Coordinates of C-alpha atoms and ligand atoms in Angstrom, one line a residue:
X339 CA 0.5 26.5 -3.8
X340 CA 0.8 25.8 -0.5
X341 CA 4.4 26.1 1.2
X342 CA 4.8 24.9 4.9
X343 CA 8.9 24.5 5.0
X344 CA 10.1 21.4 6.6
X345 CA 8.1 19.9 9.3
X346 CA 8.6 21.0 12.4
X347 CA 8.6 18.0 14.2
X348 CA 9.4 15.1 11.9
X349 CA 11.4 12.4 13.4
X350 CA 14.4 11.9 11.9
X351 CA 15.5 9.3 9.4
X352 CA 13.7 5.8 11.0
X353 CA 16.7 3.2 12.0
X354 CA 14.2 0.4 11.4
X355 CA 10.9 -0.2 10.0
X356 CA 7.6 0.8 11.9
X357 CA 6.8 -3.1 12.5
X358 CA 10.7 -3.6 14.0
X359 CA 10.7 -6.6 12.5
X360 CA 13.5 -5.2 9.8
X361 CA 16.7 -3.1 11.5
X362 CA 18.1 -1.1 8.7
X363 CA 21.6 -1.9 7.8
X364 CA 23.0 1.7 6.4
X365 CA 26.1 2.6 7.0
X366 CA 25.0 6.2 7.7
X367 CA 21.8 8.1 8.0
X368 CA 20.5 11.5 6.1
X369 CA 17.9 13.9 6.0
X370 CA 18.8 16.6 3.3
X371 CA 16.5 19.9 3.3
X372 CA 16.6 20.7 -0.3
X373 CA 16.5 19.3 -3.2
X374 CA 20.3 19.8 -4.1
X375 CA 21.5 19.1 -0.9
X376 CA 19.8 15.7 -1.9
X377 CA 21.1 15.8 -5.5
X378 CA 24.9 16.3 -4.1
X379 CA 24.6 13.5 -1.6
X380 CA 23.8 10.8 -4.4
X381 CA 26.6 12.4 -6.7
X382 CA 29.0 12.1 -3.9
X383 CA 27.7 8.4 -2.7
X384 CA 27.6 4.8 -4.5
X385 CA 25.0 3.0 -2.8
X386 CA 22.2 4.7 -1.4
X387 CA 18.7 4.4 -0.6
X388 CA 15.4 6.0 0.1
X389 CA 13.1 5.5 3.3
X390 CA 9.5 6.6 3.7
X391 CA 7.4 6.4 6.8
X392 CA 9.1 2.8 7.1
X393 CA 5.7 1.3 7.1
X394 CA 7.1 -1.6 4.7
X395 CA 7.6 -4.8 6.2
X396 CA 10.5 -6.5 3.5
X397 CA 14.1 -5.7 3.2
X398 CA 13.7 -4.4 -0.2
X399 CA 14.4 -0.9 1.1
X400 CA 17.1 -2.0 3.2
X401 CA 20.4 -0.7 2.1
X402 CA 24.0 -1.5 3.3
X403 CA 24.9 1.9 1.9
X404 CA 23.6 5.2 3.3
X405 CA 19.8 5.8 3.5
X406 CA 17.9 9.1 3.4
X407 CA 15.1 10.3 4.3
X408 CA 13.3 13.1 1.9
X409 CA 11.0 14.3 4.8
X410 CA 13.4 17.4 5.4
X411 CA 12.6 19.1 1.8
X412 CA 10.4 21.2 2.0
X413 CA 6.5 20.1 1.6
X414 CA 4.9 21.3 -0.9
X415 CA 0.7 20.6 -2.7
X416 CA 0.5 22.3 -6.0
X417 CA -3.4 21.9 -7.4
X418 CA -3.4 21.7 -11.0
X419 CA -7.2 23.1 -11.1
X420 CA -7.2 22.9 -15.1
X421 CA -5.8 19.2 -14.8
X422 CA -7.4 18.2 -11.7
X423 CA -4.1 17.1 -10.4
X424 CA -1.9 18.1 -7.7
X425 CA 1.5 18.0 -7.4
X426 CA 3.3 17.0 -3.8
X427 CA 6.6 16.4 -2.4
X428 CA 7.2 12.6 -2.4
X429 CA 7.3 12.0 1.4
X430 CA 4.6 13.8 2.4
X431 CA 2.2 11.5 4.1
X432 CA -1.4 10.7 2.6
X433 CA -3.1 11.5 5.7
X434 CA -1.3 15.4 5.6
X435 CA -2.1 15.8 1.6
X436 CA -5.8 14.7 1.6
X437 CA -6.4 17.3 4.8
X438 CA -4.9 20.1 2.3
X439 CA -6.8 18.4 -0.8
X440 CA -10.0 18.2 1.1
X441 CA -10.1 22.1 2.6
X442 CA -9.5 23.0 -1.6
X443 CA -12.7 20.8 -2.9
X444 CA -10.9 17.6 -4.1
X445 CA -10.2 14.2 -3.4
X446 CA -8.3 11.2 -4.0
X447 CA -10.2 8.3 -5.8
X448 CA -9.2 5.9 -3.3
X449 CA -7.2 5.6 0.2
X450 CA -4.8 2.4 1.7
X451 CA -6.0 1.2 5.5
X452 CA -3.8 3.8 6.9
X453 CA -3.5 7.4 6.0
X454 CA 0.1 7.4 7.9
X455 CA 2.5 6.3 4.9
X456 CA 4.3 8.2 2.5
X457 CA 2.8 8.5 -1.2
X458 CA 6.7 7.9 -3.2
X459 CA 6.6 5.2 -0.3
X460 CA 3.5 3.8 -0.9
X461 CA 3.2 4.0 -4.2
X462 CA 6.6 2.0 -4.9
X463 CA 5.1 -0.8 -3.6
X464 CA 1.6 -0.6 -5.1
X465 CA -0.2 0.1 -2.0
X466 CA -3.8 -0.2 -2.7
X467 CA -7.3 0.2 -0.9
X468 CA -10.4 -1.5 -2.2
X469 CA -13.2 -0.9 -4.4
X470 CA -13.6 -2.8 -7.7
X471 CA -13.8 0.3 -9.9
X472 CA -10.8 1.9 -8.1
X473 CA -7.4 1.0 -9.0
X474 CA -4.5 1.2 -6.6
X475 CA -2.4 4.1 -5.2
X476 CA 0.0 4.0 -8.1
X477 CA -2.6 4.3 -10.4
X478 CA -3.6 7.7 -9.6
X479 CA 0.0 8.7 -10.5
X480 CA 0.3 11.3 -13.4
X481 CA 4.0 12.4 -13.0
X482 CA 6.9 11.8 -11.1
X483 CA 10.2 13.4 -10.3
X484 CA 13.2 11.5 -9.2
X485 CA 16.7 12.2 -8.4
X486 CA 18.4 9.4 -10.7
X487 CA 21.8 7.7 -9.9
X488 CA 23.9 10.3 -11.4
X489 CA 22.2 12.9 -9.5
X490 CA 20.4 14.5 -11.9
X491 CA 16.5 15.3 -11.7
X492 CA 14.1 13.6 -14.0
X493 CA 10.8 14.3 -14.8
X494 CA 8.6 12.0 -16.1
X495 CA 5.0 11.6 -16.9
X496 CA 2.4 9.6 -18.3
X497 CA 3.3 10.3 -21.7
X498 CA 7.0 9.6 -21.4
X499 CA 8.5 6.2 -22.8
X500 CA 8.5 3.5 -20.2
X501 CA 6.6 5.7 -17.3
X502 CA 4.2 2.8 -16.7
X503 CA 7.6 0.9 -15.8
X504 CA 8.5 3.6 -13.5
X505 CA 5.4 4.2 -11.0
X506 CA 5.7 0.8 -9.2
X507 CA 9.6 0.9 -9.1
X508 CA 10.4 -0.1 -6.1
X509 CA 12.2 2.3 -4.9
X510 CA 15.1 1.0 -6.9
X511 CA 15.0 3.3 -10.4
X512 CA 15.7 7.3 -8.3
X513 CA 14.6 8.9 -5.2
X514 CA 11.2 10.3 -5.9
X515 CA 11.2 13.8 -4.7
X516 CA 7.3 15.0 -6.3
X517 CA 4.5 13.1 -7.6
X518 CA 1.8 14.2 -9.5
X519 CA -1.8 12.6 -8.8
X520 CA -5.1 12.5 -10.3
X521 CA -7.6 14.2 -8.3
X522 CA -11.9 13.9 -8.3
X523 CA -14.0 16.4 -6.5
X524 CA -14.4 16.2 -2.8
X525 CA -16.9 13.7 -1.8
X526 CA -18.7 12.3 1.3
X527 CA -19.2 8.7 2.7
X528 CA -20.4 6.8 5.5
X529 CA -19.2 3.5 7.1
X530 CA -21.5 0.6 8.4
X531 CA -19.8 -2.6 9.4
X532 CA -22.0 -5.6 9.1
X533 CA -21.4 -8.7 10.8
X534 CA -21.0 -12.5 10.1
X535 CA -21.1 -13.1 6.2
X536 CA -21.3 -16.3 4.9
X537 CA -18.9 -16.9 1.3
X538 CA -21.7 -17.4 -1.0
X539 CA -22.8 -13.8 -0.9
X540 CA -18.8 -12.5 -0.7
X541 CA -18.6 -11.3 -4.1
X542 CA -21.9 -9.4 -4.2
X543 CA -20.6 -7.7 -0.8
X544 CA -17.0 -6.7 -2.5
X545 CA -19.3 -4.8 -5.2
X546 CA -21.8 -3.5 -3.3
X547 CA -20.5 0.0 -2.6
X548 CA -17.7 2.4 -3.2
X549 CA -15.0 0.6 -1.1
X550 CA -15.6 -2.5 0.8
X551 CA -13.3 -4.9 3.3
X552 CA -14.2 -8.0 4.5
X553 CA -12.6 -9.3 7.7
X554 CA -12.3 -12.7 8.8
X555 CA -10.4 -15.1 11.1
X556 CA -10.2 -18.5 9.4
X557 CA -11.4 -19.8 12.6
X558 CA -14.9 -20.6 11.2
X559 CA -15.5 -20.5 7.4
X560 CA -18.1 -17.4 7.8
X561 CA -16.6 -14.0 7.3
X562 CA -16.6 -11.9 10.3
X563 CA -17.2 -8.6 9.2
X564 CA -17.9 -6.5 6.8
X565 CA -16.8 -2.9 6.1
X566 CA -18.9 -0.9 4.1
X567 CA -17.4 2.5 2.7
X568 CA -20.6 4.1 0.9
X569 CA -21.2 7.2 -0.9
X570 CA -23.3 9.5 1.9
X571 CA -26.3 9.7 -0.2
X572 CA -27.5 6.2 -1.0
X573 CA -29.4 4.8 1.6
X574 CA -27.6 2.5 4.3
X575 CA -28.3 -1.7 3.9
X576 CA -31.1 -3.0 5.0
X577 CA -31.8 -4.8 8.3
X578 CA -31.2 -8.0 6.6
X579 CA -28.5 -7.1 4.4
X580 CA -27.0 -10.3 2.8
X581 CA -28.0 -12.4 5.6
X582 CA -25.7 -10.2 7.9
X583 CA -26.3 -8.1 10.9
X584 CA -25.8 -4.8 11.8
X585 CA -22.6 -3.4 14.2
X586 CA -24.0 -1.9 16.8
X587 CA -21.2 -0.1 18.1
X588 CA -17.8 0.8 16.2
X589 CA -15.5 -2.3 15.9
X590 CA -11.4 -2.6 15.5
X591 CA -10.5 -4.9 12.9
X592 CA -8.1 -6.5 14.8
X593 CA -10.3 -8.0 18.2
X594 CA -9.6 -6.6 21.4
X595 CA -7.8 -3.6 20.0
X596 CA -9.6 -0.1 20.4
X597 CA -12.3 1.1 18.2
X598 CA -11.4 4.6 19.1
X599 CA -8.2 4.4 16.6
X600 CA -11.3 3.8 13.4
X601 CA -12.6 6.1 11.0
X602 CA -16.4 6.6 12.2
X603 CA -18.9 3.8 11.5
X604 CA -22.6 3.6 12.6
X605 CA -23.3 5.4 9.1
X606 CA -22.3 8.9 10.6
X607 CA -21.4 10.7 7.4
X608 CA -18.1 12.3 6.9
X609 CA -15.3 13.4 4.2
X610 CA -13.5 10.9 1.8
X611 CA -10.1 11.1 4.0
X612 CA -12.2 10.2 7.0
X613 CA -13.8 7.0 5.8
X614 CA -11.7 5.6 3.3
X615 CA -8.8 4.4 5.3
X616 CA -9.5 2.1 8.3
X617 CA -7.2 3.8 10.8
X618 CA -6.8 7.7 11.8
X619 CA -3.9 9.8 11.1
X620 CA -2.6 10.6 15.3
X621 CA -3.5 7.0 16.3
X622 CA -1.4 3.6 16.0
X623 CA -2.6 2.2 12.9
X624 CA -4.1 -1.5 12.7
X625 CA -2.4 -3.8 16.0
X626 CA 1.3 -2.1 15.8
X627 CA 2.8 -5.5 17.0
X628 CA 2.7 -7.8 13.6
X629 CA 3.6 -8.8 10.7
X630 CA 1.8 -8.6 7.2
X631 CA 1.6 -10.5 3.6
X632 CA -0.6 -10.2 1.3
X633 CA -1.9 -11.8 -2.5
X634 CA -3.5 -10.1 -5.3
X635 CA -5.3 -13.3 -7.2
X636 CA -8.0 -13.0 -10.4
X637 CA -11.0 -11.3 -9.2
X638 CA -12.8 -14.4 -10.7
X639 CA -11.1 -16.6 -8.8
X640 CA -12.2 -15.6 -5.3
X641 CA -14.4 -18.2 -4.2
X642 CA -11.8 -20.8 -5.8
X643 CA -9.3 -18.8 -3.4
X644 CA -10.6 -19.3 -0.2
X645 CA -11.3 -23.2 -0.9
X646 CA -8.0 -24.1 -1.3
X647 CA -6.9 -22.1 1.9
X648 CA -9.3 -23.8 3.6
X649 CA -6.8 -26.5 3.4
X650 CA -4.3 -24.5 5.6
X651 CA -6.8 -22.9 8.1
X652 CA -5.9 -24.9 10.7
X653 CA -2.4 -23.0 10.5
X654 CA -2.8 -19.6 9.6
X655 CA -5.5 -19.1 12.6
X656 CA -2.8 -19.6 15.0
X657 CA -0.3 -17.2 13.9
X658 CA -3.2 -14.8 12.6
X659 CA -4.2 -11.5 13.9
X660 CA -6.9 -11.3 11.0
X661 CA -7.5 -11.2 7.6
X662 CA -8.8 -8.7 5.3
X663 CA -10.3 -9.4 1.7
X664 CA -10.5 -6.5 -0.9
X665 CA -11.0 -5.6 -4.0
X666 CA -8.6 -3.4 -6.6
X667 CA -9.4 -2.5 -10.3
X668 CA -6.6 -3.5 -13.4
X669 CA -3.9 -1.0 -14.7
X670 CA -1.0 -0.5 -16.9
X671 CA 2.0 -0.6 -14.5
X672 CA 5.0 -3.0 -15.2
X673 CA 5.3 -4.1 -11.3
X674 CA 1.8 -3.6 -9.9
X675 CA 0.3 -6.7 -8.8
X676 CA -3.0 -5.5 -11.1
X677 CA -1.5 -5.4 -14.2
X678 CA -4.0 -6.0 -16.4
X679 CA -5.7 -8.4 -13.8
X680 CA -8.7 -7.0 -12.1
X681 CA -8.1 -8.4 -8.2
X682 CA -9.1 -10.4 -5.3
X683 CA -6.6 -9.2 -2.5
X684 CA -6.4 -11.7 0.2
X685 CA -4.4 -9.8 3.2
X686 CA -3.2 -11.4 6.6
X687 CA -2.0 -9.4 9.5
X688 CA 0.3 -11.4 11.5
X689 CA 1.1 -11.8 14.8
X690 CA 4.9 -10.9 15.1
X691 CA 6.8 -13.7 15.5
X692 CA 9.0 -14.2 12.0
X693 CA 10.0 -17.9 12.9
X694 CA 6.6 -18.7 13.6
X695 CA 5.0 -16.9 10.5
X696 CA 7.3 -17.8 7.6
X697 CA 6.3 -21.5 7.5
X698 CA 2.9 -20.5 7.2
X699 CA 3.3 -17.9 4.5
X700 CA 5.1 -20.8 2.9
X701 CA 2.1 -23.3 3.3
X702 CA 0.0 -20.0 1.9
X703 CA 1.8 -19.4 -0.9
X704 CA 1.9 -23.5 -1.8
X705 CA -1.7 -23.2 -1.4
X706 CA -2.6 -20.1 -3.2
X707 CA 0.3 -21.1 -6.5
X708 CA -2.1 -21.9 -8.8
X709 CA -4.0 -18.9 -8.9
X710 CA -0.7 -17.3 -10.1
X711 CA -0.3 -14.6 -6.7
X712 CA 0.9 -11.5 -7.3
X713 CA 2.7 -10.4 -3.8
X714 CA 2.2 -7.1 -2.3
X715 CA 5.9 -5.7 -3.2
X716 CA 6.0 -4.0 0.6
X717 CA 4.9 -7.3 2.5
X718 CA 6.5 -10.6 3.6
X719 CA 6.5 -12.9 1.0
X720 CA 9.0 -16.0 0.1
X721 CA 8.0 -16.4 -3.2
X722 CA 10.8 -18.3 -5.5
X723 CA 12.7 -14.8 -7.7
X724 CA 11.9 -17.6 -10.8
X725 CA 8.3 -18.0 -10.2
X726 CA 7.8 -14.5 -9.1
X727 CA 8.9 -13.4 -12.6
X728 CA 6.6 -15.7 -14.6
X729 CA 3.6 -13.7 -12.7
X730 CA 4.6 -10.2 -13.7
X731 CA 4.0 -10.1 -17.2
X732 CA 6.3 -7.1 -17.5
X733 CA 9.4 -8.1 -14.9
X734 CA 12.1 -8.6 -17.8
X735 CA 11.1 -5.1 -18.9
X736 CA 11.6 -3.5 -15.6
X737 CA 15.1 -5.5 -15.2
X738 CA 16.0 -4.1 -18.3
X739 CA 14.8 0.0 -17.0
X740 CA 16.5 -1.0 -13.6
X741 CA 20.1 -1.9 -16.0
X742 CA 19.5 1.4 -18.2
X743 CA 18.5 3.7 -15.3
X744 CA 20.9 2.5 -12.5
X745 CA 24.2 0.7 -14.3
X746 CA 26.1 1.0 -11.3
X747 CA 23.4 -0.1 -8.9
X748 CA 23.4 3.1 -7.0
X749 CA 19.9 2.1 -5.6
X750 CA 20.1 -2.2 -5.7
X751 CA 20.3 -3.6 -1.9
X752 CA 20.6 -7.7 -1.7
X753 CA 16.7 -8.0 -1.6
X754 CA 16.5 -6.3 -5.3
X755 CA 19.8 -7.9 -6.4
X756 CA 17.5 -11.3 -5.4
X757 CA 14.8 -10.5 -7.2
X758 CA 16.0 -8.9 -10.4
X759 CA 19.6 -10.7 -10.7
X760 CA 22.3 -7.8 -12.5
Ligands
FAD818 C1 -0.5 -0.9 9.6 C2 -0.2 -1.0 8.2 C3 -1.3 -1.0 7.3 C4 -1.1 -1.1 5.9 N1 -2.2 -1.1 5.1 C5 -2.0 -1.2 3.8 C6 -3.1 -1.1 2.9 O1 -4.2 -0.9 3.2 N2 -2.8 -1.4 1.6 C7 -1.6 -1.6 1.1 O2 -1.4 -1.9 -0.1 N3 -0.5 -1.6 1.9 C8 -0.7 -1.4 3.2 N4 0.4 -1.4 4.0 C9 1.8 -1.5 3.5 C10 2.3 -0.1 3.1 O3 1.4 0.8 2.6 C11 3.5 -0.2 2.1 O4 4.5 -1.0 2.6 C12 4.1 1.2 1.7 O5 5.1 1.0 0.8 C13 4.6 2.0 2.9 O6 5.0 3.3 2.6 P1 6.2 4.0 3.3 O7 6.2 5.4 3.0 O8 6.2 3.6 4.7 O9 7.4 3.3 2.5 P2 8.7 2.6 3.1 O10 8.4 1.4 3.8 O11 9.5 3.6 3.8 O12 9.5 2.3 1.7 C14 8.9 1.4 0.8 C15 9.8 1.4 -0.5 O13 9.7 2.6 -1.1 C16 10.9 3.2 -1.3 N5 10.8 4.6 -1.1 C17 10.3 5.3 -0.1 N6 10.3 6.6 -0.3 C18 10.9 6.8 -1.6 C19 11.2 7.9 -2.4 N7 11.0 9.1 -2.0 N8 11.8 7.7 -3.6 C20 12.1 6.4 -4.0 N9 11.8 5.3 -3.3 C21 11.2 5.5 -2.1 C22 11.8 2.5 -0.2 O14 13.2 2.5 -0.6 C23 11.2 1.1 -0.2 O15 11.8 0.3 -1.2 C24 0.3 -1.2 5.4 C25 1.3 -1.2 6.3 C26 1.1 -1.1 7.7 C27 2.3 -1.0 8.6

């Protein structure tokens, strides 16, 4: 076990989210240092709320009661060697786990873009990476611990009735204060970026290697660029890969933003928490000035996908800082956006200007309806509560796990009260 107290120099509880685009509402602010400090503040309390990093870009999170913050308790990474799972405090970030993971010989199967978000945080909302054999964030998730409405502490895990309701719960079923995840043995990768794909060969590309992204502008209807997360020991594409070329020097996804906040590309070889995610852990992740939303469709149906968006082109590309196309394997969660669906993710990074993007993620969602999209649960989305519903195969379930395990609605702020009507 490894025991590092409270970090030093955490900021204290965010007043808004990292985009800015959401100013948290609560009515006071805390950051409890134990667990039953945090246990007596939801006894004491009606309404209350947990934030993560704040990396979320919805109001789901955003309570009118008091919000805390659990990065005062103390951080902890328990490694289960018998299990190959380890156990760590809920808002510890990704990026500070896999450095402790790696230095021990293990891994997580898969990474998001950034390694700066909390994992009760990210997985909540379902946060994901890419890779068609690798499911999302929430999927590695073994066992959780939560402080439930009436204060008490609940553990659950995989075996326990209605966990796989749990996982994904968006924040609104207890304050996660540990999480158990799957771990693999340590691994090594390297990155290539290849540029200018045309659609026809998309697919092939989103299978070809551990984790790939695809980049594109909807300016033209070629794919910019593709990012190639390989395992270190197969050999790198060839010259004339796909009909793409090679980078040859490290690219941003976002143009015109610095390639020196990237993982290493060119092929250089490197650990699994040093490739996977796009971004680095000390810089600004992605553009920092934006918006996102983002679709999880049938994996089947990608080439049907990007046809009928074609329709809209002409106004996401104005309001677009880019797009990014992944992949993410099925599961068994209630909320996440694979249930039983293996995915074509189709992500846009905005600029930020709300008035500006909402009509578009209107004409998006129009566009994209028939494919039944899943929203990412941490993104802007405008998606009718109705409609929404008739995509999760599993949302009357949760309503009735959010009823049972918060009566009161200790944890419900107007975005959840939307969604899942009490
Ligand atoms: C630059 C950037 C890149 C991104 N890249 C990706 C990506 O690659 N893939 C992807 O899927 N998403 C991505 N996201 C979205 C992001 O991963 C999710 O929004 C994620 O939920 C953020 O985690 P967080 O710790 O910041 O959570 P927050 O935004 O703080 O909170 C999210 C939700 O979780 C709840 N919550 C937080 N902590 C707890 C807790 N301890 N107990 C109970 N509930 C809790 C909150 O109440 C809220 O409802 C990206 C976001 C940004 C800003």
């Amino acid at each position: 076990m490894t025991e590092q107290g409270p970090q030093a120099a955490a900021p204290e509880v965010p007043r808004r989210n990292w985009s800015g685009n959401v100013r948290y509402a609560a009515r006071a602010f805390h950051r409890p240092t134990s667990t039953d400090e945090l246990r007596r503040l939801v006894a004491g309390n009606t309404r209350l709320r947990a934030v993560g990093s704040g990396h979320s870009f919805n109001r789901f999170g955003d309570t009118d009661g008091d919000l805390v913050s659990l990065a005062g308790l103390p951080q902890t990474v328990e490694v289960d060697h018998e299990r190959g799972q380890v156990t760590v405090s809920g808002a510890m970030r990704y990026g500070d786990l896999a450095r402790q993971l790696h230095t021990q010989g293990y891994a997580l199967a898969n990474l998001a873009s950034l390694p700066h978000i909390s994992v009760a945080g990210a997985v909540a909302t379902a946060t994901h990476g890419s890779g068609q054999t690798h499911g999302n964030l929430a999927s590695a998730v073994a066992a959780l611990e939560l402080v439930t409405a009436d204060g008490d502490l609940l553990p659950v895990h995989r075996d326990t009735d209605r966990f796989a309701g749990m996982v994904v719960g968006l924040g609104a079923l207890g304050l996660v204060t540990r999480v158990t995840l799957d771990v693999v043995p340590a691994f090594e990768l390297r990155q290539y970026v290849r540029l200018d794909l045309g659609r026809e060969a998309l697919d092939e590309a989103l299978g070809s290697a551990y984790s790939v992204s695809v980049f594109t502008d909807w300016r033209t209807p070629r794919l910019r660029e593709v990012w190639r997360k390989q395992a270190a020991d197969q050999p790198p594409p060839p010259a004339d890969w796909l009909g793409t070329t090679a980078a040859d020097q490290p690219r941003h996804p976002v143009l015109g933003m610095p390639p020196e906040n990237c993982t290493p590309q060119l092929g250089e070889p490197g650990p699994w928490h040093e490739r996977l995610p796009h971004f680095k852990l000390g810089f600004t992740p992605s553009s920092g000035d934006e918006l996102q939303s983002e679709y999880h469709v049938p994996r089947t149906a990608a080439g049907d996908v990007l046809a009928a968006l074609d329709d809209v082109a002409h106004l996401i590309a104005p309001v677009l800082l880019v797009c990014e196309l992944r992949t993410v394997a099925a599961d068994e969660l209630w909320l996440s956006p694979n249930h039983r669906r293996d995915s074509f993710v189709v992500h846009f990074t905005w600029i930020d200007d709300t008035a500006a993007v909402l009509p578009v993620v209107a004409a998006v969602e129009e566009r994209l309806a028939p494919f039944a999209p899943r929203p990412h649960w941490g993104k802007v989305f405008v998606t009718d509560p109705v409609e929404l519903a008739t995509r999760h195969p599993r949302y009357a379930d949760f309503a009735a796990l959010l009823a049972d395990l918060d009566p009161k609605g200790m944890f419900r702020t107007d975005a959840l009260d939307r969604y899942f009507p009490r």
